[in-house]
Amino acid sequence: MSLNPNHPKKGSRITVEPIRRIRDVKAIAKLLSDNKRDRLLFLIGVNNGLRVGDLLRLKVEDLKHLKVCDTLTIKESKTGKANILVINKTVYKALREYLTEAGEPQGHLGQRPNGYLFASKKTKKPLKVNSVNKLVKNWCKSINLKGNYGAHTLRKTWGYLQRTRHGVGFEIIAKRYNHSNPAVTMRYLGIEDKEVHGILMNEIG
């Protein structure tokens, strides 16, 4: 038996979940307050909905001059399609804190303007997706979240909270994800039947 409550049972299909409550997102952000790199990775992930593999290819030079509301066009490694990374206030604050700590003037990014943003402190090479998988599992375990979580959790969390907290339609989320149709997005996010049932309580007339 696995001692990790966040790992699925042997033989079961591995499907990672989104973080469904904003308070848990905030708890993890607080947990990572002393690790600026991991905090930025977490916040840029849950605020953009991009694949972790694409985030790990980002370089310091790509982002260091960006301000709030700026965008960065990236090419998705899986689909080959263009997508954008957006700098909102939360991401900007985390970015500046990380770059200040890590790069000005003697930090480990200080002399690597073309280095990877999310690099291993030992090798200076970008983190691997498997490493991020372990990080996310540990973060969720640390705040007592039950379920299966991994690197893809960050991307799913963005879509889930955009839908359930901000009321964004599946059509828009599907476009952001480059999904073929909204039904794919609904399944992908694990939207439960109770949300569908809930809208039937909205009175019309």
PDB file of N, CA, C and O in Angstrom, residues 144-185:
ATOM      1  N   ASN A 144      -2.658  19.164   3.416  1.00  0.00           N
ATOM      2  CA  ASN A 144      -3.653  18.111   3.697  1.00  0.00           C
ATOM      3  C   ASN A 144      -4.744  17.990   2.647  1.00  0.00           C
ATOM      4  O   ASN A 144      -5.899  17.679   2.978  1.00  0.00           O
ATOM      5  N   LEU A 145      -4.388  18.228   1.388  1.00  0.00           N
ATOM      6  CA  LEU A 145      -5.338  17.993   0.300  1.00  0.00           C
ATOM      7  C   LEU A 145      -5.339  16.513  -0.043  1.00  0.00           C
ATOM      8  O   LEU A 145      -4.281  15.925  -0.273  1.00  0.00           O
ATOM      9  N   LYS A 146      -6.506  15.917  -0.081  1.00  0.00           N
ATOM     10  CA  LYS A 146      -6.633  14.512  -0.439  1.00  0.00           C
ATOM     11  C   LYS A 146      -6.981  14.398  -1.926  1.00  0.00           C
ATOM     12  O   LYS A 146      -7.817  15.134  -2.435  1.00  0.00           O
ATOM     13  N   GLY A 147      -6.346  13.477  -2.604  1.00  0.00           N
ATOM     14  CA  GLY A 147      -6.596  13.289  -4.021  1.00  0.00           C
ATOM     15  C   GLY A 147      -5.295  13.090  -4.759  1.00  0.00           C
ATOM     16  O   GLY A 147      -4.221  12.995  -4.149  1.00  0.00           O
ATOM     17  N   ASN A 148      -5.367  13.042  -6.072  1.00  0.00           N
ATOM     18  CA  ASN A 148      -4.168  12.859  -6.881  1.00  0.00           C
ATOM     19  C   ASN A 148      -3.824  14.165  -7.599  1.00  0.00           C
ATOM     20  O   ASN A 148      -4.625  14.695  -8.364  1.00  0.00           O
ATOM     21  N   TYR A 149      -2.631  14.665  -7.318  1.00  0.00           N
ATOM     22  CA  TYR A 149      -2.198  15.939  -7.878  1.00  0.00           C
ATOM     23  C   TYR A 149      -0.837  15.776  -8.536  1.00  0.00           C
ATOM     24  O   TYR A 149      -0.055  14.889  -8.194  1.00  0.00           O
ATOM     25  N   GLY A 150      -0.566  16.626  -9.496  1.00  0.00           N
ATOM     26  CA  GLY A 150       0.709  16.574 -10.197  1.00  0.00           C
ATOM     27  C   GLY A 150       0.923  17.845 -10.999  1.00  0.00           C
ATOM     28  O   GLY A 150       0.199  18.832 -10.830  1.00  0.00           O
ATOM     29  N   ALA A 151       1.893  17.820 -11.883  1.00  0.00           N
ATOM     30  CA  ALA A 151       2.233  19.015 -12.653  1.00  0.00           C
ATOM     31  C   ALA A 151       1.036  19.571 -13.413  1.00  0.00           C
ATOM     32  O   ALA A 151       0.847  20.788 -13.511  1.00  0.00           O
ATOM     33  N   HIS A 152       0.201  18.686 -13.961  1.00  0.00           N
ATOM     34  CA  HIS A 152      -0.951  19.119 -14.754  1.00  0.00           C
ATOM     35  C   HIS A 152      -2.026  19.779 -13.883  1.00  0.00           C
ATOM     36  O   HIS A 152      -2.937  20.433 -14.409  1.00  0.00           O
ATOM     37  N   THR A 153      -1.909  19.614 -12.573  1.00  0.00           N
ATOM     38  CA  THR A 153      -2.858  20.243 -11.650  1.00  0.00           C
ATOM     39  C   THR A 153      -2.884  21.755 -11.828  1.00  0.00           C
ATOM     40  O   THR A 153      -3.944  22.386 -11.726  1.00  0.00           O
ATOM     41  N   LEU A 154      -1.731  22.354 -12.097  1.00  0.00           N
ATOM     42  CA  LEU A 154      -1.666  23.813 -12.216  1.00  0.00           C
ATOM     43  C   LEU A 154      -2.524  24.291 -13.384  1.00  0.00           C
ATOM     44  O   LEU A 154      -3.293  25.245 -13.261  1.00  0.00           O
ATOM     45  N   ARG A 155      -2.401  23.625 -14.508  1.00  0.00           N
ATOM     46  CA  ARG A 155      -3.180  23.974 -15.711  1.00  0.00           C
ATOM     47  C   ARG A 155      -4.672  23.753 -15.469  1.00  0.00           C
ATOM     48  O   ARG A 155      -5.506  24.582 -15.855  1.00  0.00           O
ATOM     49  N   LYS A 156      -5.008  22.652 -14.811  1.00  0.00           N
ATOM     50  CA  LYS A 156      -6.409  22.356 -14.545  1.00  0.00           C
ATOM     51  C   LYS A 156      -7.012  23.319 -13.526  1.00  0.00           C
ATOM     52  O   LYS A 156      -8.189  23.678 -13.619  1.00  0.00           O
ATOM     53  N   THR A 157      -6.217  23.732 -12.561  1.00  0.00           N
ATOM     54  CA  THR A 157      -6.706  24.657 -11.533  1.00  0.00           C
ATOM     55  C   THR A 157      -7.140  25.969 -12.158  1.00  0.00           C
ATOM     56  O   THR A 157      -8.178  26.542 -11.791  1.00  0.00           O
ATOM     57  N   TRP A 158      -6.356  26.456 -13.113  1.00  0.00           N
ATOM     58  CA  TRP A 158      -6.736  27.704 -13.796  1.00  0.00           C
ATOM     59  C   TRP A 158      -8.129  27.572 -14.398  1.00  0.00           C
ATOM     60  O   TRP A 158      -9.005  28.417 -14.173  1.00  0.00           O
ATOM     61  N   GLY A 159      -8.345  26.528 -15.184  1.00  0.00           N
ATOM     62  CA  GLY A 159      -9.631  26.369 -15.853  1.00  0.00           C
ATOM     63  C   GLY A 159     -10.774  26.137 -14.889  1.00  0.00           C
ATOM     64  O   GLY A 159     -11.865  26.702 -15.054  1.00  0.00           O
ATOM     65  N   TYR A 160     -10.531  25.320 -13.871  1.00  0.00           N
ATOM     66  CA  TYR A 160     -11.595  24.999 -12.920  1.00  0.00           C
ATOM     67  C   TYR A 160     -12.057  26.248 -12.175  1.00  0.00           C
ATOM     68  O   TYR A 160     -13.263  26.506 -12.048  1.00  0.00           O
ATOM     69  N   LEU A 161     -11.115  27.043 -11.700  1.00  0.00           N
ATOM     70  CA  LEU A 161     -11.492  28.238 -10.937  1.00  0.00           C
ATOM     71  C   LEU A 161     -12.023  29.351 -11.833  1.00  0.00           C
ATOM     72  O   LEU A 161     -12.868  30.144 -11.413  1.00  0.00           O
ATOM     73  N   GLN A 162     -11.551  29.419 -13.072  1.00  0.00           N
ATOM     74  CA  GLN A 162     -12.137  30.384 -14.002  1.00  0.00           C
ATOM     75  C   GLN A 162     -13.617  30.071 -14.214  1.00  0.00           C
ATOM     76  O   GLN A 162     -14.446  30.972 -14.301  1.00  0.00           O
ATOM     77  N   ARG A 163     -13.940  28.770 -14.270  1.00  0.00           N
ATOM     78  CA  ARG A 163     -15.324  28.354 -14.487  1.00  0.00           C
ATOM     79  C   ARG A 163     -16.175  28.539 -13.240  1.00  0.00           C
ATOM     80  O   ARG A 163     -17.248  29.146 -13.282  1.00  0.00           O
ATOM     81  N   THR A 164     -15.707  27.991 -12.122  1.00  0.00           N
ATOM     82  CA  THR A 164     -16.549  27.926 -10.930  1.00  0.00           C
ATOM     83  C   THR A 164     -16.512  29.195 -10.093  1.00  0.00           C
ATOM     84  O   THR A 164     -17.495  29.511  -9.417  1.00  0.00           O
ATOM     85  N   ARG A 165     -15.411  29.924 -10.132  1.00  0.00           N
ATOM     86  CA  ARG A 165     -15.302  31.142  -9.308  1.00  0.00           C
ATOM     87  C   ARG A 165     -15.637  32.403 -10.095  1.00  0.00           C
ATOM     88  O   ARG A 165     -16.233  33.330  -9.561  1.00  0.00           O
ATOM     89  N   HIS A 166     -15.253  32.424 -11.362  1.00  0.00           N
ATOM     90  CA  HIS A 166     -15.435  33.638 -12.161  1.00  0.00           C
ATOM     91  C   HIS A 166     -16.508  33.501 -13.241  1.00  0.00           C
ATOM     92  O   HIS A 166     -16.794  34.471 -13.942  1.00  0.00           O
ATOM     93  N   GLY A 167     -17.082  32.305 -13.383  1.00  0.00           N
ATOM     94  CA  GLY A 167     -18.188  32.127 -14.313  1.00  0.00           C
ATOM     95  C   GLY A 167     -17.817  32.161 -15.779  1.00  0.00           C
ATOM     96  O   GLY A 167     -18.677  32.382 -16.638  1.00  0.00           O
ATOM     97  N   VAL A 168     -16.552  31.935 -16.099  1.00  0.00           N
ATOM     98  CA  VAL A 168     -16.118  31.954 -17.498  1.00  0.00           C
ATOM     99  C   VAL A 168     -16.700  30.742 -18.230  1.00  0.00           C
ATOM    100  O   VAL A 168     -16.690  29.627 -17.705  1.00  0.00           O
ATOM    101  N   GLY A 169     -17.210  30.942 -19.418  1.00  0.00           N
ATOM    102  CA  GLY A 169     -17.841  29.858 -20.171  1.00  0.00           C
ATOM    103  C   GLY A 169     -16.846  28.831 -20.678  1.00  0.00           C
ATOM    104  O   GLY A 169     -15.668  29.133 -20.903  1.00  0.00           O
ATOM    105  N   PHE A 170     -17.350  27.608 -20.868  1.00  0.00           N
ATOM    106  CA  PHE A 170     -16.493  26.533 -21.353  1.00  0.00           C
ATOM    107  C   PHE A 170     -15.921  26.837 -22.738  1.00  0.00           C
ATOM    108  O   PHE A 170     -14.829  26.389 -23.078  1.00  0.00           O
ATOM    109  N   GLU A 171     -16.666  27.602 -23.547  1.00  0.00           N
ATOM    110  CA  GLU A 171     -16.189  27.910 -24.894  1.00  0.00           C
ATOM    111  C   GLU A 171     -14.879  28.704 -24.832  1.00  0.00           C
ATOM    112  O   GLU A 171     -13.942  28.448 -25.591  1.00  0.00           O
ATOM    113  N   ILE A 172     -14.830  29.664 -23.917  1.00  0.00           N
ATOM    114  CA  ILE A 172     -13.630  30.499 -23.783  1.00  0.00           C
ATOM    115  C   ILE A 172     -12.478  29.695 -23.204  1.00  0.00           C
ATOM    116  O   ILE A 172     -11.334  29.793 -23.661  1.00  0.00           O
ATOM    117  N   ILE A 173     -12.774  28.881 -22.187  1.00  0.00           N
ATOM    118  CA  ILE A 173     -11.728  28.056 -21.576  1.00  0.00           C
ATOM    119  C   ILE A 173     -11.193  27.054 -22.592  1.00  0.00           C
ATOM    120  O   ILE A 173      -9.982  26.810 -22.665  1.00  0.00           O
ATOM    121  N   ALA A 174     -12.094  26.471 -23.400  1.00  0.00           N
ATOM    122  CA  ALA A 174     -11.672  25.518 -24.426  1.00  0.00           C
ATOM    123  C   ALA A 174     -10.739  26.185 -25.436  1.00  0.00           C
ATOM    124  O   ALA A 174      -9.750  25.587 -25.881  1.00  0.00           O
ATOM    125  N   LYS A 175     -11.040  27.423 -25.794  1.00  0.00           N
ATOM    126  CA  LYS A 175     -10.185  28.159 -26.727  1.00  0.00           C
ATOM    127  C   LYS A 175      -8.805  28.371 -26.131  1.00  0.00           C
ATOM    128  O   LYS A 175      -7.787  28.215 -26.804  1.00  0.00           O
ATOM    129  N   ARG A 176      -8.778  28.713 -24.862  1.00  0.00           N
ATOM    130  CA  ARG A 176      -7.499  28.923 -24.180  1.00  0.00           C
ATOM    131  C   ARG A 176      -6.681  27.631 -24.145  1.00  0.00           C
ATOM    132  O   ARG A 176      -5.469  27.635 -24.345  1.00  0.00           O
ATOM    133  N   TYR A 177      -7.359  26.524 -23.903  1.00  0.00           N
ATOM    134  CA  TYR A 177      -6.688  25.229 -23.826  1.00  0.00           C
ATOM    135  C   TYR A 177      -6.366  24.643 -25.201  1.00  0.00           C
ATOM    136  O   TYR A 177      -5.707  23.627 -25.307  1.00  0.00           O
ATOM    137  N   ASN A 178      -6.870  25.273 -26.254  1.00  0.00           N
ATOM    138  CA  ASN A 178      -6.771  24.719 -27.605  1.00  0.00           C
ATOM    139  C   ASN A 178      -7.451  23.358 -27.697  1.00  0.00           C
ATOM    140  O   ASN A 178      -6.988  22.449 -28.408  1.00  0.00           O
ATOM    141  N   HIS A 179      -8.572  23.205 -26.957  1.00  0.00           N
ATOM    142  CA  HIS A 179      -9.385  21.995 -27.050  1.00  0.00           C
ATOM    143  C   HIS A 179     -10.293  22.081 -28.270  1.00  0.00           C
ATOM    144  O   HIS A 179     -10.663  23.175 -28.703  1.00  0.00           O
ATOM    145  N   SER A 180     -10.696  20.919 -28.786  1.00  0.00           N
ATOM    146  CA  SER A 180     -11.519  20.890 -29.990  1.00  0.00           C
ATOM    147  C   SER A 180     -12.941  21.376 -29.742  1.00  0.00           C
ATOM    148  O   SER A 180     -13.576  21.935 -30.635  1.00  0.00           O
ATOM    149  N   ASN A 181     -13.476  21.159 -28.526  1.00  0.00           N
ATOM    150  CA  ASN A 181     -14.819  21.641 -28.198  1.00  0.00           C
ATOM    151  C   ASN A 181     -14.997  21.711 -26.682  1.00  0.00           C
ATOM    152  O   ASN A 181     -14.213  21.120 -25.921  1.00  0.00           O
ATOM    153  N   PRO A 182     -16.006  22.447 -26.207  1.00  0.00           N
ATOM    154  CA  PRO A 182     -16.218  22.630 -24.771  1.00  0.00           C
ATOM    155  C   PRO A 182     -16.467  21.341 -24.001  1.00  0.00           C
ATOM    156  O   PRO A 182     -16.152  21.265 -22.805  1.00  0.00           O
ATOM    157  N   ALA A 183     -17.040  20.316 -24.656  1.00  0.00           N
ATOM    158  CA  ALA A 183     -17.297  19.052 -23.966  1.00  0.00           C
ATOM    159  C   ALA A 183     -15.987  18.411 -23.511  1.00  0.00           C
ATOM    160  O   ALA A 183     -15.914  17.812 -22.429  1.00  0.00           O
ATOM    161  N   VAL A 184     -14.953  18.541 -24.341  1.00  0.00           N
ATOM    162  CA  VAL A 184     -13.632  18.022 -23.974  1.00  0.00           C
ATOM    163  C   VAL A 184     -13.128  18.741 -22.721  1.00  0.00           C
ATOM    164  O   VAL A 184     -12.593  18.125 -21.797  1.00  0.00           O
ATOM    165  N   THR A 185     -13.340  20.044 -22.678  1.00  0.00           N
ATOM    166  CA  THR A 185     -12.890  20.848 -21.543  1.00  0.00           C
ATOM    167  C   THR A 185     -13.629  20.469 -20.271  1.00  0.00           C
ATOM    168  O   THR A 185     -13.024  20.386 -19.190  1.00  0.00           O
TER     169      THR A 185
END
